[in-house]
Amino acid sequence: MSMLTSRAYKVVLRRTLVSHRGLATTTNTIVPPSTTSSTDSSSSSSSSSNQPASTATASTPSTKTATDKKKKKHIVFGNRGPSLQDFLNSSTGSPSKSNSHLTPESTTPLDIPYLSMKGRQLGQGSKYFVEVYGCQMNVNDTEILMAIMNGAGYTKADDHEDADIVFLVTCAIRENAETRIWNRLADLKRRKLGPLKDRAPLVGVLGCMAERLKDKLLDSDKMVDLVCGPDAYRSIPHLLSISETTRQGVANVMLSADETYADIVPLRISPESFSAHLSIMRGCNNMCSFCVVPFTRGNERSRDVESILREVRQLSDQGVKDLTLLGQNVNSYRDTSKDGVELSEGVGAELSNPGFNTIYKRKDGGMRFTELLDKVSLIDPEMRIRFTSPHPKDFPTALLHLMASRPNICSQIHMPAQSGSTTVLSKMRRGYSREAYFELVDNIRTIVPGVALSSDFITGFCGETEEDHKDTMDLMRRVEYEMAYMFMYSRREGTHAGRRLQDDVPEDVKLRRLQDIIGIFHKGAENRFRARVGLPAGECVLVEGRSRRDKNRWVGRADGGFKIVFDDDLILPSIESSLTAGAAAGGSEKGRVQIKLGDYVQVVTTSATSTSFQGKAVARTSLTEFSRFQSLLNQGSVGRVSSPLGLGVSVPPVASQLGLGGHSILNISP
C-alpha cells in the first residue's frame, strides 16, 4: 500500500466494519494478525435483485463460536447490503452512495485515501491472465476487464503460469458450463497447495456464475480469492487490494440499474483481427422460465447512441471489417438518453407481429434498435454489421426492410425458437406460439431473400411430451436453419422453472430427443447449403485466415455467417476486371493478385456439407461492388459465360455493356 502499512490498512478495515454497522452483509470482521479475539458479523446471503440497493442494512457482530472459527472468512457486497463504494466511503466519513449515482470519467479506480493512487498504481508490477468461457458477451466483458486492469497499472501475462492473478470469466446458462469451471478451479487449487504454492496466483471468478454462486465459490476451500459479477468490474482493482492485504475472500456482486461501461474503450483481445464485438446493451427483461440471465445480468439498460457510434468509428479506423453488435436481448435496444430521445423518429417500436407479446409492460419513447442499426451501418459502408443475440418478438418490418436495403448489414438472423410446441413455449414464457413464429419466418424470408437463419433449441423441458417433441421436429424440418445450438434442458436454481416446474423428463429421453433434432438440423442445413452451391454471383467472403486442416488453403466468412474454404490462387483485382474481354478470353496470370488477410473476395462455391462450403476464389472485391454486381444479375443485365477458371463467372452478354469507353457498368468510383 502506498500510504499505510499492511497492518494499518487492516485496522482501517476493522474500524470500517465495526463502527459502520450498516455496512455489513455476509462479511466477517477483519483484524490485525496478532489479535487473538475478534467479532464476526452474522452471515446473510445476498440474493439477486434487479435494482441496486441505495441503503444498507445492519448486521450485529457477535462473539465467535468454535464452529464459526473454522469458517473461511470473506466479504460480500451485494444488492441487499452495501456497495463497495459505500464501504470505501465509510473510512473517510463520506455519505453513502448508490452505485447508480457513480459516473466515473475513466477506468482509473477511484482515489480512496487508504487505497491511494498517488505515486503509483494499484497493480504496478503485477500481471493478470484471463480465461474466457461462454458467449460473445463474455469476450466483450473480458476486453472491458483488460482496459480496467491496464488502467490500474496491471499488465497482461501471456500465460497463466506467469500471472499473479488468474481470472475465469464464466457462464451459468447450463450445468455443463459450470462443471467446466469447477474442474478448472480444482486444477488451480492443486497449484495453490503444491510445492510452488508461494508463487500460486490469486484466483478470481467473474461473470454470470460469480453472481449466481458467490457464497459457494468463496466457501470452496482455498479455491477462490475474488468473486465479481458482470456489473462490478470497475471495482476489481480495489477488491484485489483488499484480498491481497487481508488474505480473505472478497466479492462484489451488485447488479446495477444503469451500468453499461459506455465510457470504457475495450482493449481488444486480438487487435490484429478484422472482426470485433461491440456491446450496445446489457441485461434482459424477458424472464423466460428456464433462463438465469435476468438474475445474473439484471434488467435491460442500453448504451447511449453517441457512445456506440463513437466506438464504431474507432473500430473502423482500426481496420475492422466485421462488427457484431452484442446484447443479451440486442434488438430490444432502447436509448432513453437525451440524444436518444431527440434523435429518434419512432421507427421500429412495434413487435414482430400480433402473435408476440411480453410478460412485462413495454415502455414508449427513446431510440430503438432499427434506428441505431441504420446509423451504425452508415459509418463505414465497407464494414459488415451483425447482431446477436436477439429475441424473436423484436423484429419489426422496418428492421427487416433496413437489412434488405443495406449491403453491409448481413443477411443473417438468429431466431431462438427454443421449442416448436405452443404448449412448451407457454411454459417457457416465451411470449409467442408456433404459428406466430412461422409467420415471422415467412416475413423475414420474403423481405430479406437469401437470409441465413439460426436458432436455439432445448429438449426435455419440464413436462415435454412426445407430441411436443414432434412439434419441435416438425418446425425444424419446415424452417431448415443454416445454424442451430441445441441442448438438453438443464435446471437452473432461482428461475421460474427451477422453483415452480418439475424437471420430469428422464435424462435418457432428453438425450434421445436431442439426437433427433441434431439429425434433423444437419439434414436441413445441408439442403439449404447445397441450394447455394454455384450461385451466379458467388459469395462475398472476408478472408480470415488459413484453413486448420490445410494451411495451403484459405478460410473466410460469407455474408450469412457460414465458413467457406478455398484455394490460395492468384485472383483478379476486382469483379469489374472480370468483365473485360481479355479476362473472359484467356487464362493469363497477368494482372492477377495474391489473396490477403482482410480481403473481401468473390468465391464461387463448388460443394457443401451441413456446416461449410468449398469454393474457388475469382476476384478481389468490396461490399459495394459485390452488391451492385448482384443487382445487375437480378435485373438480367449480366449473362452467364465460362470464365478463365471454368467456373461460370457472370459477364455482360455484349461488348457494348462493358463500358470500354472509360465508364464502368458498375459505376464504381476509382
XYZ file of C-alpha atoms in Angstrom:
670
model
C 0.000 0.000 0.000
C 1.268 3.462 -0.804
C 0.071 5.419 2.264
C -0.489 2.903 5.029
C 1.291 -0.214 6.131
C -0.455 -3.526 5.677
C -1.207 -3.669 9.421
C -2.571 -0.132 9.474
C -4.709 -0.917 6.436
C -6.270 -3.870 8.274
C -7.029 -1.654 11.241
C -8.824 0.798 8.947
C -10.871 -2.056 7.506
C -11.692 -3.288 11.011
C -12.854 0.161 12.059
C -14.914 0.368 8.891
C -16.772 -2.841 9.655
C -17.158 -2.278 13.394
C -18.002 1.435 13.509
C -20.213 1.381 10.433
C -22.548 -1.451 11.343
C -24.818 -0.549 8.441
C -22.193 -1.793 6.029
C -22.173 -5.463 6.983
C -23.535 -8.122 4.641
C -22.005 -11.587 4.572
C -18.817 -10.089 5.947
C -16.546 -11.135 8.764
C -14.628 -8.580 10.803
C -11.061 -8.133 9.653
C -8.430 -7.744 12.387
C -4.647 -7.429 12.598
C -2.872 -10.800 12.577
C -1.811 -10.503 16.236
C -5.324 -10.037 17.560
C -6.496 -13.127 19.429
C -10.187 -12.316 19.832
C -12.434 -10.953 17.163
C -16.024 -10.325 16.246
C -17.992 -11.824 13.452
C -20.970 -10.400 11.660
C -23.873 -12.725 11.087
C -23.995 -14.136 7.601
C -26.942 -13.270 5.424
C -26.986 -14.496 1.860
C -27.287 -11.633 -0.619
C -29.907 -12.693 -3.110
C -30.166 -11.283 -6.612
C -32.247 -8.211 -7.217
C -32.678 -6.321 -10.427
C -32.028 -2.951 -8.801
C -29.057 -1.917 -6.637
C -29.776 -1.059 -3.017
C -29.280 2.604 -2.153
C -29.147 1.953 1.571
C -27.597 -0.802 3.643
C -28.998 -2.869 6.484
C -27.091 -3.596 9.661
C -25.884 -6.918 10.916
C -24.931 -7.123 14.574
C -21.484 -8.553 15.383
C -21.430 -11.444 17.819
C -18.783 -13.447 19.591
C -17.389 -16.298 17.535
C -18.271 -19.844 18.366
C -15.885 -22.734 17.794
C -17.782 -23.572 14.631
C -17.519 -20.001 13.345
C -13.750 -20.034 13.757
C -13.483 -22.842 11.245
C -15.376 -20.921 8.586
C -13.444 -19.252 5.849
C -13.848 -15.513 6.222
C -14.996 -13.469 3.280
C -16.559 -10.129 2.420
C -19.512 -9.873 0.038
C -21.000 -6.700 -1.408
C -24.451 -7.464 -2.824
C -27.776 -5.896 -3.696
C -29.223 -6.331 -0.198
C -26.238 -4.796 1.511
C -23.672 -2.098 0.801
C -21.812 -1.476 -2.370
C -18.031 -1.384 -2.383
C -18.307 2.389 -2.760
C -20.304 2.592 0.478
C -17.614 0.531 2.152
C -14.787 2.717 0.857
C -16.566 5.998 1.563
C -17.158 4.943 5.161
C -13.464 5.164 6.026
C -13.490 8.902 5.410
C -16.965 9.667 6.696
C -18.286 10.286 3.192
C -22.039 9.845 2.770
C -23.224 6.505 1.438
C -23.898 6.498 -2.265
C -25.658 4.067 -4.533
C -23.813 2.616 -7.490
C -26.451 4.163 -9.706
C -25.066 7.654 -8.902
C -21.474 6.802 -9.824
C -20.313 8.108 -13.188
C -16.524 7.681 -13.329
C -14.933 9.539 -16.215
C -12.258 6.951 -16.809
C -11.248 3.411 -15.976
C -8.881 4.575 -13.217
C -10.035 3.291 -9.804
C -11.476 5.937 -7.503
C -8.936 7.758 -5.313
C -9.692 6.435 -1.820
C -7.367 7.715 0.955
C -6.262 4.294 2.205
C -6.062 2.948 -1.366
C -4.300 5.999 -2.722
C -3.420 6.093 -6.398
C -0.925 8.906 -5.788
C 2.659 7.998 -6.511
C 1.874 4.577 -8.000
C -0.901 2.473 -9.412
C -2.635 -0.354 -7.554
C -1.418 -3.053 -9.900
C 2.092 -1.853 -10.577
C 4.362 -4.819 -11.116
C 1.532 -7.374 -11.106
C 0.348 -9.491 -14.020
C -3.061 -10.942 -14.768
C -4.296 -13.682 -17.088
C -7.873 -14.172 -18.321
C -9.599 -17.395 -19.351
C -12.904 -16.818 -21.144
C -15.823 -19.254 -21.145
C -19.259 -18.892 -22.704
C -20.792 -16.388 -25.086
C -19.524 -13.419 -27.114
C -20.737 -11.132 -24.334
C -18.110 -12.666 -22.059
C -15.476 -11.979 -24.709
C -16.522 -8.326 -24.774
C -16.598 -8.214 -20.958
C -13.035 -9.566 -20.972
C -11.954 -6.678 -23.188
C -13.572 -4.252 -20.726
C -11.815 -6.020 -17.841
C -8.457 -5.736 -19.606
C -8.955 -1.987 -20.062
C -9.769 -1.587 -16.353
C -6.812 -3.694 -15.221
C -4.345 -1.938 -17.514
C -5.700 1.403 -16.342
C -4.893 0.370 -12.767
C -1.297 -0.475 -13.627
C -1.544 -4.236 -14.148
C -0.095 -5.894 -17.234
C -1.473 -8.875 -19.126
C 0.520 -12.099 -18.846
C 0.991 -14.336 -21.861
C 0.384 -17.467 -19.812
C -1.352 -18.329 -16.537
C 1.949 -19.713 -15.194
C 3.389 -16.186 -15.304
C 0.378 -14.458 -13.724
C -0.144 -13.064 -10.235
C -3.918 -13.154 -10.774
C -5.910 -15.609 -12.897
C -9.456 -14.595 -13.846
C -12.094 -17.028 -15.086
C -14.875 -15.204 -16.967
C -17.719 -17.653 -16.540
C -21.070 -18.756 -17.939
C -24.012 -20.048 -15.886
C -26.523 -20.755 -18.635
C -26.191 -24.543 -18.323
C -24.875 -27.023 -15.784
C -22.133 -28.260 -18.118
C -20.718 -24.738 -18.347
C -20.458 -24.533 -14.560
C -18.933 -28.017 -14.318
C -16.075 -26.899 -16.573
C -15.335 -24.017 -14.205
C -15.335 -26.215 -11.102
C -12.908 -28.579 -12.817
C -10.642 -25.679 -13.734
C -10.767 -24.339 -10.187
C -9.704 -27.749 -8.911
C -6.656 -27.563 -11.214
C -5.744 -24.127 -9.872
C -6.265 -25.321 -6.295
C -3.684 -28.073 -6.802
C -1.206 -25.393 -7.747
C -2.045 -23.447 -4.582
C -1.391 -26.497 -2.460
C 1.628 -27.761 -4.404
C 5.357 -27.258 -3.921
C 5.185 -23.857 -5.647
C 2.289 -22.599 -3.522
C 4.204 -19.437 -2.593
C 4.074 -18.479 -6.260
C 0.445 -19.518 -6.782
C -1.732 -16.740 -8.240
C -4.844 -15.221 -6.756
C -7.918 -16.674 -8.444
C -10.902 -14.562 -9.456
C -14.228 -15.865 -10.756
C -16.116 -13.293 -12.810
C -19.301 -13.183 -14.849
C -22.652 -14.923 -14.529
C -21.505 -17.862 -12.404
C -19.891 -15.411 -9.996
C -23.169 -13.700 -9.237
C -25.169 -16.926 -9.059
C -22.818 -18.954 -6.843
C -20.924 -16.276 -4.920
C -21.208 -17.901 -1.499
C -20.418 -21.397 -2.727
C -17.383 -20.116 -4.614
C -15.961 -18.227 -1.665
C -16.647 -21.103 0.719
C -14.854 -23.570 -1.566
C -11.670 -24.407 0.319
C -8.772 -22.307 -0.947
C -10.150 -22.237 -4.475
C -11.266 -18.638 -4.995
C -9.950 -15.326 -3.673
C -12.204 -12.916 -5.543
C -15.724 -13.100 -6.989
C -17.128 -10.311 -9.140
C -20.413 -10.037 -11.023
C -20.834 -8.600 -14.534
C -21.817 -5.129 -13.307
C -18.942 -4.621 -10.858
C -15.785 -4.923 -12.949
C -14.749 -1.349 -12.159
C -14.200 -2.410 -8.540
C -11.813 -5.286 -9.293
C -8.522 -3.419 -8.625
C -9.765 -2.450 -5.151
C -11.171 -5.921 -4.488
C -7.777 -7.391 -5.317
C -6.103 -4.970 -2.956
C -8.464 -5.972 -0.147
C -7.974 -9.679 -0.836
C -4.189 -9.421 -1.016
C -3.969 -7.425 2.192
C -6.478 -9.332 4.326
C -5.946 -12.833 2.855
C -9.723 -13.176 2.825
C -12.144 -13.889 0.015
C -13.962 -10.836 -1.270
C -16.905 -10.419 -3.637
C -18.838 -7.645 -5.334
C -21.980 -8.963 -6.991
C -24.008 -5.772 -7.158
C -26.468 -5.662 -10.059
C -26.703 -2.167 -11.491
C -29.688 -0.375 -12.974
C -27.529 1.654 -15.344
C -24.010 0.211 -15.722
C -23.142 -0.198 -19.427
C -19.381 0.575 -19.339
C -20.078 3.086 -22.119
C -17.131 5.277 -21.080
C -14.607 2.425 -21.249
C -12.833 1.704 -24.511
C -12.416 -2.104 -24.587
C -8.889 -3.434 -25.058
C -9.285 -5.894 -27.923
C -8.083 -9.435 -27.249
C -6.962 -9.827 -30.870
C -6.159 -6.341 -32.200
C -4.874 -7.853 -35.445
C -8.268 -9.437 -36.183
C -10.588 -7.932 -38.775
C -13.600 -8.912 -36.639
C -14.773 -7.276 -33.420
C -17.664 -7.229 -30.931
C -19.382 -4.168 -29.504
C -21.814 -4.293 -26.590
C -24.813 -1.968 -27.050
C -26.979 -3.093 -24.128
C -26.901 -5.355 -21.092
C -29.415 -7.403 -19.148
C -32.775 -8.904 -20.063
C -36.402 -8.237 -19.080
C -37.987 -11.293 -20.717
C -37.835 -13.611 -17.676
C -38.135 -16.828 -19.688
C -38.883 -19.555 -17.162
C -35.747 -21.606 -17.906
C -33.236 -18.757 -18.078
C -30.918 -17.469 -15.374
C -29.690 -14.422 -17.323
C -32.056 -11.821 -15.781
C -30.797 -12.911 -12.355
C -27.112 -12.811 -13.275
C -27.146 -9.832 -15.646
C -30.006 -7.721 -14.292
C -32.560 -5.551 -16.066
C -32.157 -4.249 -19.611
C -30.275 -0.992 -19.991
C -28.896 0.454 -23.203
C -25.818 2.483 -24.012
C -26.377 5.979 -25.348
C -26.259 6.133 -29.121
C -23.359 8.585 -29.325
C -21.011 6.352 -27.332
C -21.837 3.460 -29.661
C -21.277 5.448 -32.832
C -18.000 6.784 -31.450
C -16.738 3.261 -30.787
C -17.850 2.082 -34.242
C -15.805 4.878 -35.816
C -12.785 3.899 -33.741
C -13.085 0.268 -34.840
C -13.432 1.348 -38.461
C -10.257 3.414 -38.142
C -8.517 0.302 -36.758
C -9.417 -1.646 -39.898
C -12.246 -3.778 -38.507
C -14.375 -5.178 -41.345
C -16.842 -7.418 -39.495
C -18.576 -5.963 -36.436
C -21.086 -7.789 -34.231
C -23.395 -5.718 -32.024
C -23.994 -7.532 -28.745
C -26.664 -7.690 -26.089
C -28.486 -10.295 -24.042
C -31.562 -9.105 -25.922
C -29.867 -6.982 -28.518
C -32.859 -5.994 -30.658
C -34.700 -4.691 -27.587
C -32.223 -1.791 -27.524
C -33.856 1.479 -26.373
C -31.751 4.565 -25.714
C -33.598 6.943 -23.411
C -30.754 9.443 -23.082
C -31.324 12.992 -24.239
C -29.725 12.286 -27.628
C -31.621 9.038 -27.996
C -34.970 10.705 -27.386
C -34.231 13.746 -29.549
C -32.803 11.823 -32.497
C -35.493 9.155 -32.566
C -38.281 9.296 -35.133
C -40.179 6.447 -33.504
C -39.250 3.855 -36.131
C -39.229 0.177 -35.178
C -41.055 0.338 -31.849
C -43.632 -2.356 -32.635
C -43.366 -6.107 -32.045
C -42.716 -8.610 -34.843
C -46.391 -9.437 -35.413
C -49.641 -9.563 -33.388
C -48.809 -13.099 -32.243
C -45.994 -11.857 -29.980
C -46.347 -10.392 -26.502
C -44.303 -9.707 -23.364
C -44.828 -10.524 -19.698
C -43.637 -7.031 -18.801
C -45.066 -3.657 -19.772
C -43.220 -2.250 -22.771
C -42.250 1.390 -22.480
C -42.578 4.065 -25.125
C -40.009 6.585 -26.260
C -36.306 6.510 -26.958
C -34.272 5.303 -29.907
C -34.977 1.701 -30.885
C -32.697 -0.879 -32.462
C -33.827 -0.209 -36.050
C -32.761 3.425 -35.862
C -29.477 2.558 -34.159
C -28.646 -0.063 -36.809
C -29.410 2.495 -39.511
C -26.898 4.952 -38.035
C -24.237 2.315 -37.376
C -24.413 0.942 -40.925
C -23.831 4.400 -42.445
C -20.485 4.965 -40.706
C -18.460 2.637 -42.930
C -20.141 1.033 -45.982
C -17.266 -1.477 -46.161
C -17.741 -2.745 -42.590
C -20.141 -5.644 -42.203
C -22.630 -5.360 -39.340
C -24.126 -8.340 -37.498
C -26.034 -8.547 -34.227
C -26.727 -11.163 -31.551
C -28.498 -12.404 -29.529
C -31.983 -11.181 -30.397
C -35.448 -12.232 -29.280
C -37.996 -13.164 -31.978
C -40.500 -10.629 -30.640
C -38.408 -7.613 -31.696
C -38.226 -7.891 -35.486
C -40.486 -5.091 -36.748
C -40.965 -4.894 -40.509
C -38.933 -1.670 -40.647
C -35.891 -3.545 -39.317
C -36.208 -6.228 -41.994
C -36.504 -3.671 -44.796
C -33.431 -1.879 -43.467
C -31.465 -5.135 -43.533
C -32.570 -5.814 -47.105
C -31.565 -2.345 -48.292
C -28.063 -2.056 -46.769
C -25.317 -4.216 -48.348
C -23.202 -4.040 -45.193
C -25.943 -5.284 -42.835
C -25.503 -9.030 -43.035
C -28.381 -11.222 -44.155
C -28.026 -13.368 -41.067
C -30.602 -13.572 -38.281
C -30.516 -15.575 -35.073
C -34.068 -16.516 -34.080
C -34.085 -18.607 -30.884
C -37.224 -20.742 -31.060
C -36.364 -22.967 -28.035
C -39.288 -25.272 -28.880
C -41.770 -25.971 -31.677
C -44.617 -26.735 -29.296
C -47.006 -23.944 -28.350
C -47.676 -25.730 -25.046
C -43.992 -25.851 -24.147
C -43.429 -22.280 -25.371
C -46.144 -21.160 -22.957
C -44.449 -22.970 -20.058
C -41.178 -21.370 -21.104
C -42.875 -17.926 -21.023
C -41.573 -17.127 -24.489
C -44.487 -14.896 -25.473
C -45.428 -16.470 -28.829
C -46.978 -19.537 -30.431
C -45.515 -21.755 -33.162
C -47.920 -20.093 -35.624
C -46.600 -16.610 -34.789
C -43.050 -17.885 -35.211
C -43.834 -19.390 -38.624
C -45.412 -16.104 -39.712
C -42.261 -14.243 -38.711
C -40.013 -16.687 -40.600
C -42.121 -16.260 -43.751
C -41.981 -12.475 -43.412
C -38.199 -12.480 -42.964
C -37.531 -14.717 -45.969
C -39.875 -12.647 -48.131
C -38.288 -9.300 -47.270
C -34.644 -10.464 -46.943
C -34.062 -13.011 -49.750
C -31.224 -15.447 -49.130
C -31.155 -14.729 -45.401
C -29.381 -17.308 -43.233
C -31.371 -18.266 -40.130
C -30.046 -19.804 -36.928
C -31.796 -20.819 -33.732
C -31.586 -22.300 -30.213
C -33.476 -25.388 -29.074
C -33.954 -27.073 -25.696
C -35.063 -30.686 -25.471
C -36.699 -32.299 -22.443
C -38.098 -29.141 -20.879
C -40.439 -29.604 -17.923
C -43.477 -31.643 -18.933
C -42.442 -32.006 -22.592
C -44.379 -34.886 -24.173
C -43.661 -36.913 -27.289
C -46.246 -34.815 -29.141
C -44.443 -31.644 -28.058
C -41.202 -33.152 -29.313
C -42.820 -33.992 -32.655
C -43.922 -30.357 -32.961
C -40.320 -29.243 -32.474
C -39.061 -31.692 -35.096
C -41.776 -30.508 -37.485
C -40.815 -26.851 -37.004
C -37.162 -27.608 -37.673
C -37.990 -29.543 -40.848
C -40.175 -26.727 -42.146
C -37.767 -23.886 -41.394
C -34.441 -25.595 -42.236
C -31.907 -23.499 -40.324
C -28.381 -22.812 -41.521
C -27.122 -22.986 -37.935
C -28.545 -24.187 -34.627
C -27.472 -24.517 -30.987
C -29.191 -27.488 -29.353
C -29.103 -28.605 -25.721
C -30.848 -30.783 -23.179
C -32.771 -28.862 -20.536
C -30.639 -28.031 -17.507
C -32.486 -26.882 -14.382
C -31.247 -23.545 -13.034
C -31.907 -22.641 -9.395
C -33.797 -19.410 -8.886
C -35.559 -19.447 -12.258
C -39.324 -19.781 -12.567
C -38.955 -23.333 -13.915
C -36.480 -24.195 -11.182
C -38.896 -23.032 -8.497
C -42.323 -23.884 -9.930
C -41.992 -26.641 -12.550
C -40.980 -30.264 -12.300
C -37.893 -31.405 -14.207
C -39.657 -34.657 -15.015
C -38.230 -35.769 -18.363
C -35.691 -38.587 -17.822
C -32.115 -37.902 -18.897
C -32.099 -40.722 -21.436
C -35.253 -39.322 -23.046
C -33.712 -35.830 -23.152
C -30.635 -37.269 -24.851
C -32.621 -39.244 -27.393
C -34.704 -36.191 -28.293
C -31.545 -34.108 -28.587
C -30.100 -36.632 -31.014
C -33.343 -36.483 -33.005
C -33.225 -32.740 -33.531
C -29.479 -32.718 -34.226
C -30.066 -35.148 -37.084
C -32.961 -33.075 -38.450
C -30.897 -29.897 -38.238
C -27.959 -31.347 -40.201
C -30.236 -32.616 -42.944
C -31.989 -29.251 -43.253
C -28.739 -27.256 -43.186
C -27.243 -29.478 -45.873
C -30.318 -28.881 -48.049
C -30.012 -25.118 -47.616
C -26.266 -25.084 -48.250
C -26.410 -27.288 -51.334
C -29.055 -24.979 -52.790
C -26.497 -22.150 -52.544
C -23.712 -24.013 -54.333
C -22.772 -22.303 -57.599
C -24.861 -19.152 -57.163
C -24.277 -16.931 -60.233
C -22.783 -14.085 -58.186
C -20.866 -16.400 -55.899
C -20.348 -15.399 -52.270
C -18.617 -12.331 -50.883
C -16.130 -13.751 -48.376
C -13.993 -11.945 -45.798
C -10.632 -13.739 -45.671
C -9.984 -14.617 -42.018
C -7.008 -16.976 -42.096
C -5.623 -20.321 -43.156
C -7.668 -23.497 -43.002
C -6.870 -25.598 -39.924
C -6.884 -28.784 -41.980
C -4.846 -27.456 -44.895
C -2.543 -24.497 -44.353
C -2.263 -24.069 -48.117
C -5.922 -23.051 -48.304
C -7.792 -20.015 -47.031
C -10.941 -19.865 -44.907
C -13.332 -16.960 -44.645
C -16.834 -15.989 -43.623
C -19.637 -15.163 -46.025
C -22.431 -12.648 -45.508
C -24.629 -15.376 -44.000
C -22.026 -16.193 -41.366
C -21.051 -19.601 -42.740
C -17.472 -20.677 -43.439
C -16.048 -21.185 -46.929
C -12.692 -22.879 -47.607
C -10.938 -22.078 -50.894
C -7.588 -22.460 -52.667
C -4.749 -19.954 -52.471
C -4.979 -18.906 -56.129
C -3.982 -15.732 -57.904
C -7.209 -13.814 -58.451
C -8.466 -10.886 -60.496
C -8.079 -7.476 -58.835
C -11.845 -6.793 -58.965
C -15.113 -8.145 -60.288
C -15.096 -5.289 -62.762
C -11.838 -6.557 -64.223
C -13.503 -9.920 -64.872
C -15.981 -8.120 -67.131
C -13.384 -7.319 -69.771
C -12.973 -9.249 -72.982
C -9.391 -10.098 -72.080
C -10.275 -11.616 -68.742
C -13.043 -13.678 -70.262
C -10.946 -14.908 -73.160
C -7.687 -16.034 -71.668
C -6.149 -17.755 -68.693
C -3.146 -15.411 -68.371
C -1.962 -14.623 -64.858
C -1.032 -11.113 -65.921
C -2.660 -8.546 -63.673
C -3.780 -11.092 -61.106
C -3.173 -10.515 -57.394
C -2.456 -12.549 -54.276
C -5.184 -13.169 -51.714
C -4.510 -11.364 -48.425
C -5.913 -11.465 -44.917
C -8.760 -8.996 -44.591
C -9.646 -9.014 -48.305
C -13.204 -9.303 -49.494
C -13.085 -11.998 -52.159
C -15.680 -13.230 -54.649
C -15.807 -17.009 -54.228
C -17.808 -19.400 -56.383
C -18.858 -22.352 -54.225
C -18.348 -25.858 -55.614
C -19.643 -28.149 -52.840
C -21.186 -28.068 -49.376
C -21.826 -30.078 -46.240
C -24.190 -29.168 -43.408
C -21.541 -26.958 -41.815
C -19.340 -25.374 -44.517
C -18.582 -24.818 -48.202
C -15.700 -25.477 -50.566
C -15.040 -22.999 -53.356
C -12.801 -21.206 -55.824
C -11.750 -17.596 -55.390
C -12.332 -15.462 -58.510
C -11.709 -11.800 -57.751
C -10.964 -9.317 -55.036
C -13.989 -7.142 -54.393
C -15.725 -4.786 -51.968
C -19.154 -4.862 -50.379
C -20.283 -2.033 -52.636
C -19.026 -3.651 -55.841
C -20.392 -7.085 -54.969
C -23.816 -5.658 -54.124
C -24.033 -3.811 -57.437
C -22.952 -6.930 -59.297
C -25.750 -8.892 -57.620
C -28.233 -6.172 -58.610
C -27.150 -6.430 -62.241
C -27.679 -10.177 -62.167
C -31.129 -9.777 -60.654
C -32.038 -7.232 -63.329
C -30.884 -9.596 -66.079
C -28.230 -7.119 -67.228
C -25.472 -9.702 -66.904
C -25.327 -13.024 -68.755
C -23.506 -16.207 -67.827
C -20.475 -17.409 -69.766
C -17.499 -19.563 -68.978
C -14.737 -17.870 -67.006
C -10.981 -18.449 -67.318
C -11.299 -20.746 -64.290
C -14.130 -22.671 -65.890
C -16.479 -21.720 -63.053
C -19.199 -19.962 -64.977
C -18.455 -16.450 -63.720
C -21.021 -13.960 -64.957
C -20.041 -11.352 -67.543
C -22.022 -8.947 -69.794
C -23.523 -10.652 -72.849
C -22.418 -7.963 -75.293
C -19.260 -5.875 -75.534
C -21.212 -2.619 -75.531
C -22.186 -3.292 -71.928
C -18.579 -3.470 -70.794
C -18.240 0.289 -70.561
C -14.968 0.200 -72.504
C -15.097 3.934 -73.101
C -13.880 4.539 -69.541
C -17.263 4.291 -67.790
C -17.795 1.200 -65.707
C -21.074 -0.629 -65.976
C -20.977 -0.843 -62.174
C -20.482 2.894 -61.783
C -17.772 2.348 -59.174
C -15.540 5.273 -58.332
C -11.800 4.521 -58.601
